Amino acid sequence: MSSAVTLHEAGTHHAGHDVHHDHHHQSFISKYVFSMDHKTIAKQFLVTGIIWAIIGGLFSVIFRLQLGYPEATFPFLEDFLGHWAKGGKLQPEFYYALVTMHGTVLVFFVLTAGLSGTFANFLIPLQIGARDMASPLLNMLSYWFFFIASVIMMSSLFVQTGPASGGWTIYPPLSALGDASIGSKIGMDLWLVSMAMFIVSSLLGGLNYITTILNMRTKGMSMTRMPLTIWALFFTAVLGVLSFPVLLSGAILLLFDRNLGTSFFLSDIVVAGKILPNEGGSAILFQHLFWFLGHPEVYIILLPAMGMASEILSVNSRKPIFGYMAMVASLFAITILAFLVWAHHMFVTGMNPFLGSIFVLLTLLIAVPSAIKVFNWLTTLWRGNIRFTPGMMFAIGFVSLFISGGLTGIFLGNSALDIHLHDTYFVIAHFHIVMGVASFFGMFAGIYHWYPKMFGTYMNNTLSYIHFWVTIIGAYLIFWPMHYEGLAGMPRRYYDYSNWESFKMFGGLNEFISVVAMIVFAAQLLFVINFFYSIWKGRKVTTLNPWNANTLEWTTPIRPGHGNWPGEIPEVHRWAYDYSKDGKDFIPQDVPVGADESKH
C-alpha cells in the first residue's frame, strides 16, 4: 500500500508539473476533440447525450401524433419524413421503427452513456482526489467508441429500407430474418453493429471507473469516506462490466444468424409458405441473453441517479445523509439482486411455474433495498433546512417518481398478475416512470448541481423552475393514465386502436396524452436553450464553493485545468456529510478533525 501511495504522490507531482505547461502546447483539436482530460470527456458525453435525447424525444412526439390522432393526416410529416409518411400519415412499418429507435436511443445512448459517461467521468477523479482517470487514453477511446456507435445508429435512419423495427428488445425471429419485415433488413445489421461498438465503449469506461476508484483515492479517502455518488458509480460500473458482454454475445450471434446461415435463435420457421432450413436454435435463448443485461441495465441507469440524488438532498437539506452505511449496503444489495431477476420479463414465455415463483420471490426482494433508500432520503429531508435550488427540486422529483413508479413494479413482479398485464400499457407506464423519467430527473439534478463546476457559470433559475414544473406535472399526466389503459388490457406496440370497440373509449385519453407529451418535449427544448446559452452568457461563478458542500470537487479552482488541483491534492480527514455539526453549517472533507469535535 505504501509503495502505491508513493507512486501516486510521484504521479501527483508530475501531474502538477503538467498543469503549469498545459496551456502552451494544446491545440484546439488536442484540447477539445481528442482530449484526455476527464472533465472534457464528460462534457463530450453530456453534449452527445443531449443531442440524442432531442432526437429520441422527437421520435416519441411523432409516434404519439399517430396514437393520439389515428384518423388524422399531417401534411408536414410528409415534408419531413418523405415516403415514410405518405399523404401525411405515418406508415405502419415506420411507426415500429420509431418505437424501436426511441427505446434504443433513450435507454442506451442517453440514460446509459449520457448519464454514467458524463457523471462517472466528471465526478470520480474530482470527488476521490485524483488528477485524472487511471487510463486517460482508454477514457478518450470510450467516448470515441460511443461516438462511432452514434454515427452508425444515426446512419440507419437514412438507409432506404429504414432503421431496425423489431422493438428495442429486437427479439428473433423477427430480427433474425431479413425477409420478416422491411425493418429487419440492413437497418437491423446497423443496429447490431452500433450496439457492439456501444458495448465496447461501456466496458472501456467501466473498467476505468472501477480501477480509478479502487486505486487512486487521495490520502485519507477510505472507502467509507467516499460520497454516495462514488459508491453508486462504482456499483454501476461493476454491473456494466459483468452484464454488457452477455448482450454483446447475443448481438454477435444474431449477426451470425442473419448473415452466415447459423441457427442460434432460429428453428422450424416458415416464411410465406416456404420452410427454412434452420433447426435447433431457440428464440427464448436470445431473451435470456438480452434480459440478463436488460435488467441490470435498469440499475445501470438508476444507480447513478440514486447516488447523485443522495448527495444533492444532503447538501441542500443542510443535514448529514441518514443511514450512510445502510445506503451503501442497499446499493450493494441492489447490485447483487439485479443479476437474479431477469426472467421476470419472461413469465409468459412458457417458463416452468416453479422457476417463475423463484423469480417472483427475488423480484419482490429487490423492493427491500429500494425501500431502505427511499426511507433514508425522506428522513434526510425531514426537518432539514431545505434550499429549493433547481438541482434540489429535481432530486426531490426523482424520489417522488421512484416511489410511485416502483410501487407498480410489485404488480408486474407477481407472475399471476403479469400474465394479464404483460405487454400492455401498464408495463409502459411502470418502466417509463421508475426508470425513464426518474433517471432523467436524476440526470437533470446532477446537471443543475454540478453545472457551475463544469462551466464556471450558472444556468438561468427561472427557466430551470419552469422546466421542473412542466416536466414533473407532464410526466405524471402522460404515464399515470396509462396504468388504467393497461389494466383494461390495452396492448402496447399497436399502430391504431381505433378499429377495436374495446379500446375506442380511450381515444380521448390518448389524444390528451399526446398533447401533454408535446408540451413536455417543448419544456426540454427550453432546458437545452438554457444549457447552451448559459455556457457563454450565464452568470459567472465567483466563489469556489457556491453550494457550501463538503466534497473535494469544490476545493479545486472555479475552472480547474487538466490535473484538477494546481498544487497538492487535499488530504481527507472526515466523511462527506458533516453538515450542521458542532455549531458549523458545513465542514469540508479536507478540514482536520478538531480535538473537541464530536464523532459522527
XYZ file of C-alpha atoms in Angstrom:
600
model
C 0.000 0.000 0.000
C 2.779 2.397 0.958
C 4.529 1.860 -2.377
C 1.223 2.571 -4.171
C 0.881 5.811 -2.191
C 4.461 6.777 -3.060
C 3.799 6.103 -6.733
C 0.591 8.078 -6.505
C 2.407 11.014 -4.890
C 5.066 10.865 -7.598
C 2.291 10.955 -10.193
C 0.763 13.861 -8.315
C 3.993 15.830 -8.508
C 4.352 15.026 -12.198
C 0.725 15.951 -12.941
C 1.141 19.200 -11.034
C 4.091 19.994 -13.299
C 1.916 19.274 -16.367
C -0.747 21.673 -15.157
C 1.696 24.519 -15.395
C 2.568 23.867 -19.038
C -0.873 22.718 -20.167
C -1.947 25.946 -21.860
C 1.132 26.321 -24.069
C 1.157 23.061 -26.045
C -2.502 22.223 -26.638
C -4.149 22.930 -29.970
C -7.941 23.149 -30.287
C -8.080 19.539 -31.534
C -5.990 18.108 -28.694
C -7.879 20.154 -26.088
C -11.481 19.669 -27.205
C -11.621 16.810 -29.729
C -9.048 14.219 -28.678
C -8.858 15.389 -25.087
C -7.673 13.058 -22.337
C -8.933 15.368 -19.573
C -11.772 13.553 -17.796
C -13.760 16.797 -17.444
C -13.705 17.481 -21.195
C -14.617 13.855 -21.953
C -17.546 14.173 -19.505
C -18.785 17.239 -21.417
C -18.438 15.350 -24.720
C -20.618 12.537 -23.318
C -23.116 15.086 -21.981
C -23.487 17.106 -25.195
C -23.743 13.931 -27.319
C -26.337 12.593 -24.855
C -28.358 15.827 -25.076
C -28.376 15.654 -28.889
C -29.566 12.045 -28.741
C -32.209 12.944 -26.134
C -33.690 15.555 -28.500
C -33.740 13.008 -31.350
C -35.210 10.220 -29.173
C -37.803 12.579 -27.706
C -38.750 13.808 -31.183
C -39.379 10.191 -32.256
C -41.869 9.792 -29.402
C -43.662 13.034 -30.335
C -44.055 11.792 -33.939
C -45.488 8.393 -32.983
C -47.696 9.971 -30.273
C -49.259 12.025 -33.111
C -50.305 8.717 -34.685
C -51.600 7.278 -31.389
C -53.487 10.436 -30.397
C -54.930 11.166 -33.850
C -55.159 7.821 -35.699
C -57.593 9.148 -38.321
C -55.872 12.498 -38.999
C -53.262 13.386 -41.612
C -50.436 15.866 -41.049
C -49.031 17.110 -44.377
C -45.869 18.485 -42.692
C -44.922 14.879 -41.782
C -44.585 14.018 -45.474
C -42.272 17.021 -45.973
C -40.214 15.879 -43.013
C -40.225 12.079 -43.450
C -40.851 11.599 -47.177
C -42.241 8.200 -48.204
C -42.396 7.082 -44.541
C -45.410 9.393 -44.117
C -47.212 9.248 -47.456
C -50.128 11.660 -47.601
C -49.219 12.990 -44.145
C -49.954 9.683 -42.403
C -47.224 7.668 -40.682
C -46.660 4.295 -42.387
C -47.136 1.294 -40.045
C -43.626 -0.093 -40.667
C -42.064 3.297 -39.886
C -44.167 3.577 -36.720
C -42.433 0.420 -35.447
C -39.039 1.787 -36.471
C -39.711 4.970 -34.479
C -40.759 2.994 -31.390
C -37.635 0.810 -31.701
C -35.244 3.717 -32.132
C -36.909 5.765 -29.370
C -36.332 2.948 -26.862
C -32.808 2.162 -28.056
C -31.626 5.757 -28.105
C -33.034 6.803 -24.733
C -32.117 3.632 -22.806
C -28.602 3.138 -24.142
C -27.351 6.354 -25.723
C -28.872 8.865 -23.301
C -29.513 7.233 -19.934
C -26.500 4.885 -20.029
C -23.806 6.775 -21.954
C -25.170 10.260 -21.296
C -25.759 9.713 -17.565
C -22.927 7.368 -16.496
C -20.487 8.604 -19.114
C -20.959 12.210 -18.004
C -21.023 11.932 -14.242
C -18.667 8.986 -13.728
C -16.090 10.813 -15.842
C -16.654 14.175 -14.253
C -17.079 13.294 -10.584
C -14.904 10.253 -9.879
C -11.460 11.947 -10.063
C -12.774 15.206 -8.524
C -14.545 13.554 -5.576
C -11.893 10.956 -4.686
C -8.967 13.363 -5.102
C -7.291 12.100 -8.292
C -5.576 14.040 -11.079
C -7.446 12.084 -13.761
C -8.721 8.602 -14.584
C -6.450 5.565 -14.226
C -6.108 5.467 -18.028
C -6.916 8.760 -19.768
C -6.286 7.102 -23.176
C -8.887 4.359 -22.595
C -11.198 7.060 -21.304
C -10.863 9.010 -24.542
C -11.384 5.807 -26.544
C -14.570 5.016 -24.583
C -16.055 8.304 -25.811
C -14.962 7.744 -29.416
C -16.406 4.230 -29.497
C -19.665 5.764 -28.253
C -19.384 8.409 -30.986
C -18.800 5.728 -33.674
C -21.821 3.785 -32.312
C -23.844 7.016 -32.564
C -22.801 7.613 -36.177
C -23.702 4.027 -37.179
C -27.068 4.193 -35.381
C -27.797 7.582 -36.943
C -26.889 6.298 -40.416
C -29.526 3.562 -40.071
C -32.150 6.336 -40.160
C -31.092 7.197 -43.708
C -30.883 3.786 -45.419
C -33.615 3.111 -47.955
C -35.312 0.318 -46.007
C -35.232 2.368 -42.797
C -33.894 1.638 -39.315
C -34.410 -1.501 -37.212
C -38.056 -2.065 -36.307
C -38.232 -5.136 -34.101
C -38.817 -3.254 -30.855
C -35.887 -2.058 -28.699
C -35.512 -5.645 -27.419
C -35.056 -6.880 -31.050
C -36.383 -10.366 -30.363
C -35.771 -13.011 -33.009
C -37.129 -14.481 -35.236
C -38.358 -11.070 -36.463
C -34.884 -9.521 -36.082
C -33.038 -12.629 -37.326
C -34.747 -12.858 -40.740
C -34.141 -10.157 -43.322
C -37.366 -11.138 -45.121
C -39.527 -10.885 -41.995
C -40.148 -7.145 -42.374
C -38.700 -4.081 -44.042
C -37.172 -3.039 -40.715
C -35.269 -6.354 -40.495
C -33.019 -5.566 -43.457
C -29.787 -3.503 -43.402
C -31.141 -1.251 -40.627
C -31.101 -4.218 -38.245
C -27.460 -5.054 -39.110
C -26.511 -1.427 -38.438
C -28.377 -1.572 -35.105
C -26.412 -4.671 -34.050
C -23.027 -3.283 -35.129
C -23.786 0.029 -33.409
C -24.713 -1.773 -30.175
C -21.488 -3.809 -30.335
C -19.489 -0.551 -30.551
C -21.561 0.947 -27.752
C -20.823 -2.054 -25.502
C -17.066 -1.735 -26.173
C -17.375 1.924 -25.086
C -19.223 0.946 -21.895
C -16.669 -1.742 -20.997
C -13.688 0.590 -21.531
C -15.368 3.209 -19.365
C -16.497 0.776 -16.658
C -13.071 -0.842 -16.220
C -11.533 2.622 -15.966
C -14.042 3.798 -13.345
C -13.539 0.706 -11.168
C -9.735 0.906 -11.374
C -9.716 4.625 -10.589
C -11.974 4.303 -7.534
C -10.051 1.332 -6.096
C -6.508 2.597 -6.741
C -6.394 6.371 -6.990
C -8.137 7.780 -3.911
C -6.232 10.571 -2.197
C -4.644 10.185 1.251
C -7.314 9.690 3.922
C -10.101 8.874 1.413
C -11.044 5.456 2.754
C -13.942 3.619 1.074
C -16.267 4.597 3.952
C -15.464 8.282 3.450
C -16.413 8.275 -0.218
C -19.521 10.285 -1.174
C -22.526 8.112 -2.062
C -22.228 9.358 -5.647
C -18.925 7.491 -5.975
C -20.334 4.317 -4.397
C -23.257 4.425 -6.851
C -20.979 4.983 -9.871
C -18.701 2.172 -8.659
C -21.553 -0.355 -8.453
C -22.908 0.904 -11.790
C -19.544 0.170 -13.430
C -19.443 -3.317 -11.850
C -22.939 -4.047 -13.195
C -21.952 -2.885 -16.684
C -18.692 -4.838 -16.836
C -20.430 -8.069 -15.767
C -23.623 -7.819 -17.819
C -22.855 -5.945 -21.074
C -20.684 -8.769 -22.516
C -23.767 -11.037 -22.415
C -25.672 -8.688 -24.725
C -22.570 -8.414 -26.917
C -22.598 -12.200 -27.361
C -26.332 -12.098 -28.169
C -25.839 -9.326 -30.754
C -22.907 -11.106 -32.444
C -24.740 -14.464 -32.576
C -27.754 -12.663 -34.050
C -25.492 -11.160 -36.737
C -24.265 -14.720 -37.471
C -27.874 -15.961 -37.792
C -28.702 -13.089 -40.120
C -25.657 -13.264 -42.378
C -23.822 -16.582 -42.005
C -26.663 -19.117 -42.006
C -26.265 -20.256 -38.379
C -29.223 -21.238 -36.184
C -28.557 -19.961 -32.677
C -32.008 -18.382 -32.348
C -33.929 -19.961 -35.265
C -35.767 -23.233 -35.595
C -38.796 -24.539 -37.543
C -39.564 -21.232 -39.284
C -41.975 -20.893 -42.185
C -41.883 -17.667 -44.248
C -44.521 -17.169 -46.990
C -45.201 -20.903 -47.189
C -41.506 -21.791 -47.502
C -39.883 -23.880 -44.741
C -36.473 -22.505 -43.761
C -33.597 -24.954 -43.201
C -32.737 -23.571 -39.731
C -33.033 -26.114 -36.935
C -32.111 -26.411 -33.272
C -31.995 -22.731 -32.252
C -34.121 -21.058 -29.604
C -35.653 -17.589 -29.742
C -36.123 -17.863 -25.955
C -32.329 -18.160 -25.564
C -31.985 -14.675 -27.026
C -34.495 -13.362 -24.477
C -32.363 -14.829 -21.674
C -29.231 -13.200 -23.091
C -30.979 -9.885 -23.659
C -32.631 -9.644 -20.247
C -29.535 -10.841 -18.411
C -28.200 -7.452 -19.462
C -31.635 -5.811 -19.696
C -32.476 -5.991 -16.020
C -29.083 -4.911 -14.653
C -29.392 -2.169 -17.302
C -32.340 -0.744 -15.345
C -29.994 -0.255 -12.389
C -27.063 0.854 -14.557
C -29.411 3.730 -15.371
C -30.911 4.189 -11.889
C -27.904 3.835 -9.572
C -26.042 6.995 -10.737
C -29.305 8.942 -10.325
C -29.701 7.469 -6.813
C -26.151 8.439 -5.860
C -26.470 11.993 -7.161
C -29.901 12.452 -5.543
C -28.424 11.301 -2.186
C -25.617 13.857 -2.444
C -27.856 16.730 -3.588
C -30.569 16.030 -0.949
C -27.970 16.087 1.830
C -26.230 19.264 0.603
C -29.492 21.171 0.203
C -31.144 19.884 3.384
C -28.039 21.034 5.327
C -28.157 17.673 7.106
C -25.941 14.570 7.096
C -27.299 11.814 4.855
C -29.418 9.495 7.002
C -28.002 5.959 7.340
C -24.824 6.205 5.236
C -23.790 2.552 5.713
C -27.364 1.373 5.094
C -27.314 3.349 1.837
C -24.059 1.678 0.768
C -25.383 -1.767 1.808
C -28.626 -1.208 -0.143
C -26.639 -0.178 -3.250
C -24.661 -3.418 -2.869
C -27.840 -5.491 -2.379
C -29.434 -3.938 -5.479
C -26.259 -4.741 -7.459
C -26.382 -8.433 -6.431
C -30.149 -8.855 -6.862
C -30.129 -7.081 -10.254
C -28.449 -10.204 -11.691
C -31.023 -12.611 -10.233
C -34.333 -11.230 -11.505
C -34.010 -11.063 -15.316
C -36.609 -13.745 -16.063
C -39.453 -11.679 -14.585
C -39.566 -10.216 -18.111
C -40.270 -13.733 -19.379
C -43.177 -15.065 -17.276
C -45.280 -15.557 -20.432
C -42.631 -17.486 -22.428
C -43.800 -20.880 -21.155
C -41.345 -20.876 -18.271
C -41.652 -23.622 -15.662
C -44.031 -22.169 -12.985
C -41.707 -23.294 -10.166
C -38.820 -21.385 -11.735
C -41.205 -18.460 -12.194
C -42.017 -18.496 -8.472
C -38.289 -18.183 -7.621
C -38.011 -15.141 -9.878
C -41.146 -13.693 -8.239
C -39.505 -14.037 -4.810
C -36.218 -12.455 -5.926
C -38.066 -9.650 -7.749
C -40.124 -8.759 -4.684
C -36.951 -8.979 -2.571
C -35.278 -6.175 -4.551
C -38.013 -3.874 -3.219
C -36.365 -4.073 0.243
C -33.090 -2.216 -0.515
C -35.081 0.219 -2.681
C -37.401 0.902 0.280
C -34.374 1.453 2.563
C -33.100 4.104 0.157
C -36.498 5.826 -0.024
C -36.796 5.831 3.790
C -33.315 7.340 4.129
C -33.990 10.040 1.525
C -37.203 11.050 3.269
C -35.531 11.091 6.688
C -32.676 13.196 5.277
C -35.298 15.718 4.130
C -37.239 15.508 7.413
C -36.843 18.767 9.392
C -33.973 19.824 7.142
C -33.192 23.456 6.417
C -34.122 22.899 2.767
C -32.880 25.123 -0.073
C -35.053 24.635 -3.141
C -32.362 25.027 -5.800
C -33.219 23.647 -9.281
C -30.945 20.655 -8.574
C -32.771 20.008 -5.285
C -36.182 20.224 -6.977
C -35.169 17.572 -9.493
C -33.677 15.382 -6.733
C -36.958 15.530 -4.785
C -38.825 14.865 -8.053
C -36.596 11.815 -8.573
C -37.615 10.432 -5.154
C -41.311 11.040 -5.931
C -41.106 9.285 -9.310
C -39.032 6.415 -7.906
C -41.663 5.735 -5.221
C -44.726 5.970 -7.477
C -43.122 4.100 -10.373
C -41.544 1.478 -8.133
C -44.830 0.531 -6.461
C -46.322 -0.622 -9.764
C -43.324 -2.934 -10.179
C -44.734 -5.033 -7.340
C -47.772 -5.761 -9.558
C -45.602 -6.773 -12.501
C -43.218 -8.836 -10.367
C -46.100 -11.154 -9.483
C -46.268 -13.795 -12.234
C -50.018 -14.396 -11.874
C -50.801 -10.702 -12.367
C -48.120 -10.287 -15.013
C -49.852 -12.763 -17.332
C -52.699 -10.241 -17.635
C -50.548 -7.084 -17.585
C -47.650 -8.271 -19.779
C -47.171 -6.231 -22.967
C -49.937 -3.815 -22.024
C -49.728 -0.077 -21.397
C -49.310 -0.863 -17.674
C -45.747 -2.011 -18.421
C -45.043 1.166 -20.407
C -46.379 3.301 -17.539
C -44.307 1.422 -14.934
C -40.911 1.448 -16.578
C -41.185 4.956 -18.009
C -41.919 6.427 -14.576
C -39.467 4.378 -12.490
C -36.605 4.073 -14.941
C -37.066 6.571 -17.756
C -38.414 9.762 -16.217
C -36.940 9.170 -12.732
C -33.444 8.680 -14.181
C -33.866 11.779 -16.321
C -34.710 13.667 -13.119
C -31.530 12.338 -11.508
C -29.598 13.446 -14.584
C -31.168 16.931 -14.547
C -30.472 17.226 -10.806
C -26.810 16.396 -11.473
C -26.545 18.837 -14.386
C -28.073 21.736 -12.424
C -25.995 20.966 -9.300
C -22.593 20.495 -10.953
C -23.080 22.925 -13.846
C -21.141 25.717 -12.026
C -18.178 23.340 -11.641
C -18.426 22.152 -15.258
C -18.691 25.518 -16.978
C -17.931 28.213 -14.376
C -21.382 29.785 -14.888
C -24.919 29.297 -13.519
C -27.974 28.295 -15.508
C -30.971 30.651 -15.501
C -33.079 29.847 -12.419
C -36.451 30.980 -13.783
C -36.142 28.760 -16.864
C -34.933 25.932 -14.601
C -38.032 26.097 -12.383
C -40.349 26.252 -15.424
C -38.512 23.198 -16.788
C -39.034 21.338 -13.493
C -42.736 22.031 -13.015
C -43.765 21.385 -16.622
C -41.728 18.156 -16.697
C -42.927 16.618 -13.420
C -46.596 17.509 -13.891
C -46.399 16.440 -17.544
C -44.665 13.147 -16.714
C -47.449 12.146 -14.332
C -50.173 13.290 -16.756
C -48.607 11.223 -19.564
C -47.822 7.990 -17.754
C -50.260 7.742 -14.851
C -53.355 7.301 -17.091
C -51.540 4.521 -18.989
C -51.850 2.294 -15.896
C -55.636 2.327 -16.336
C -55.388 1.554 -20.050
C -53.091 -1.357 -19.185
C -55.438 -2.719 -16.524
C -58.156 -2.648 -19.192
C -55.880 -4.861 -21.315
C -54.827 -2.300 -23.932
C -51.756 -3.808 -25.665
C -48.572 -1.852 -26.399
C -46.849 -1.556 -29.809
C -50.127 -1.285 -31.759
C -50.278 1.300 -34.507
C -54.010 2.057 -34.436
C -56.500 1.290 -31.636
C -59.493 2.911 -33.284
C -60.653 -0.303 -35.001
C -61.191 -2.071 -31.658
C -64.509 -1.493 -29.937
C -62.983 -2.307 -26.535
C -60.245 0.347 -26.798
C -62.104 3.073 -28.700
C -63.171 4.517 -25.349
C -59.532 5.540 -24.735
C -59.416 7.748 -27.864
C -59.849 10.987 -25.913
C -57.313 9.900 -23.288
C -54.737 9.005 -25.948
C -55.227 12.421 -27.544
C -54.736 14.093 -24.135
C -51.518 12.095 -23.527
C -50.185 13.093 -26.948
C -50.836 16.808 -26.340
C -49.092 16.685 -22.937
C -46.152 14.789 -24.499
C -45.648 17.644 -26.974
C -45.768 20.262 -24.185
C -43.206 18.303 -22.129
C -40.958 17.959 -25.183
C -41.129 21.758 -25.647
C -40.021 22.176 -21.997
C -36.968 20.009 -22.713
C -36.068 22.307 -25.606
C -36.258 25.172 -23.084
C -33.716 23.275 -20.955
C -31.432 22.788 -23.981
C -31.558 26.529 -24.779
C -30.839 27.365 -21.118
C -27.957 24.846 -21.037
C -26.110 26.094 -24.122
C -26.893 29.797 -23.648
C -25.610 29.723 -20.044
C -22.239 28.239 -21.036
C -21.298 31.555 -22.687
C -23.775 34.085 -21.310
C -24.677 32.694 -17.880
C -23.962 34.489 -14.593
C -20.317 33.855 -13.681
C -19.409 31.744 -10.652
C -17.377 33.881 -8.235
C -16.961 31.555 -5.227
C -15.143 28.235 -5.081
C -17.991 26.520 -3.239
C -21.350 28.024 -4.303
C -23.489 25.341 -2.580
C -21.396 25.184 0.638
C -20.800 21.477 0.049
C -18.206 19.247 1.712
C -16.895 17.135 -1.154
C -13.473 17.625 -2.722
C -14.528 18.901 -6.158
C -15.380 22.276 -4.563
C -11.752 22.700 -3.362
C -10.491 22.965 -6.972
C -10.280 26.297 -8.864
C -13.558 27.588 -10.335
C -12.431 26.394 -13.781
C -9.989 23.558 -12.943
C -7.288 22.779 -15.517
C -6.084 19.323 -16.523
C -4.870 17.828 -13.240
C -7.672 19.459 -11.206
C -5.594 20.908 -8.320
C -2.793 23.362 -9.153
C -0.824 22.394 -6.010
C -1.007 19.374 -3.718
C -4.124 17.219 -3.728
C -6.062 17.850 -0.485
C -5.876 15.203 2.235
C -9.193 13.838 3.539
C -9.930 13.793 7.286
C -13.663 13.054 7.513
C -16.701 11.687 5.668
C -18.593 13.798 3.124
C -21.679 14.656 5.193
C -20.630 16.835 8.160
C -23.485 19.347 7.874
C -24.983 21.300 10.817
C -22.420 19.845 13.207
C -20.856 21.414 16.326
C -22.409 24.771 15.513
C -20.971 24.840 11.986
C -23.165 24.821 8.851
C -20.728 22.593 6.934
C -17.215 21.175 7.372
C -15.407 20.190 4.123
C -13.696 16.806 3.913
C -10.204 18.291 3.881
C -10.635 20.105 7.239
C -8.780 18.211 10.030
C -10.900 16.788 12.857
C -10.678 19.058 15.933
C -9.705 17.655 19.342
C -13.055 18.654 20.869
C -15.130 17.614 17.840
C -17.899 15.039 18.223
C -17.554 11.891 16.119
C -20.272 11.132 13.552
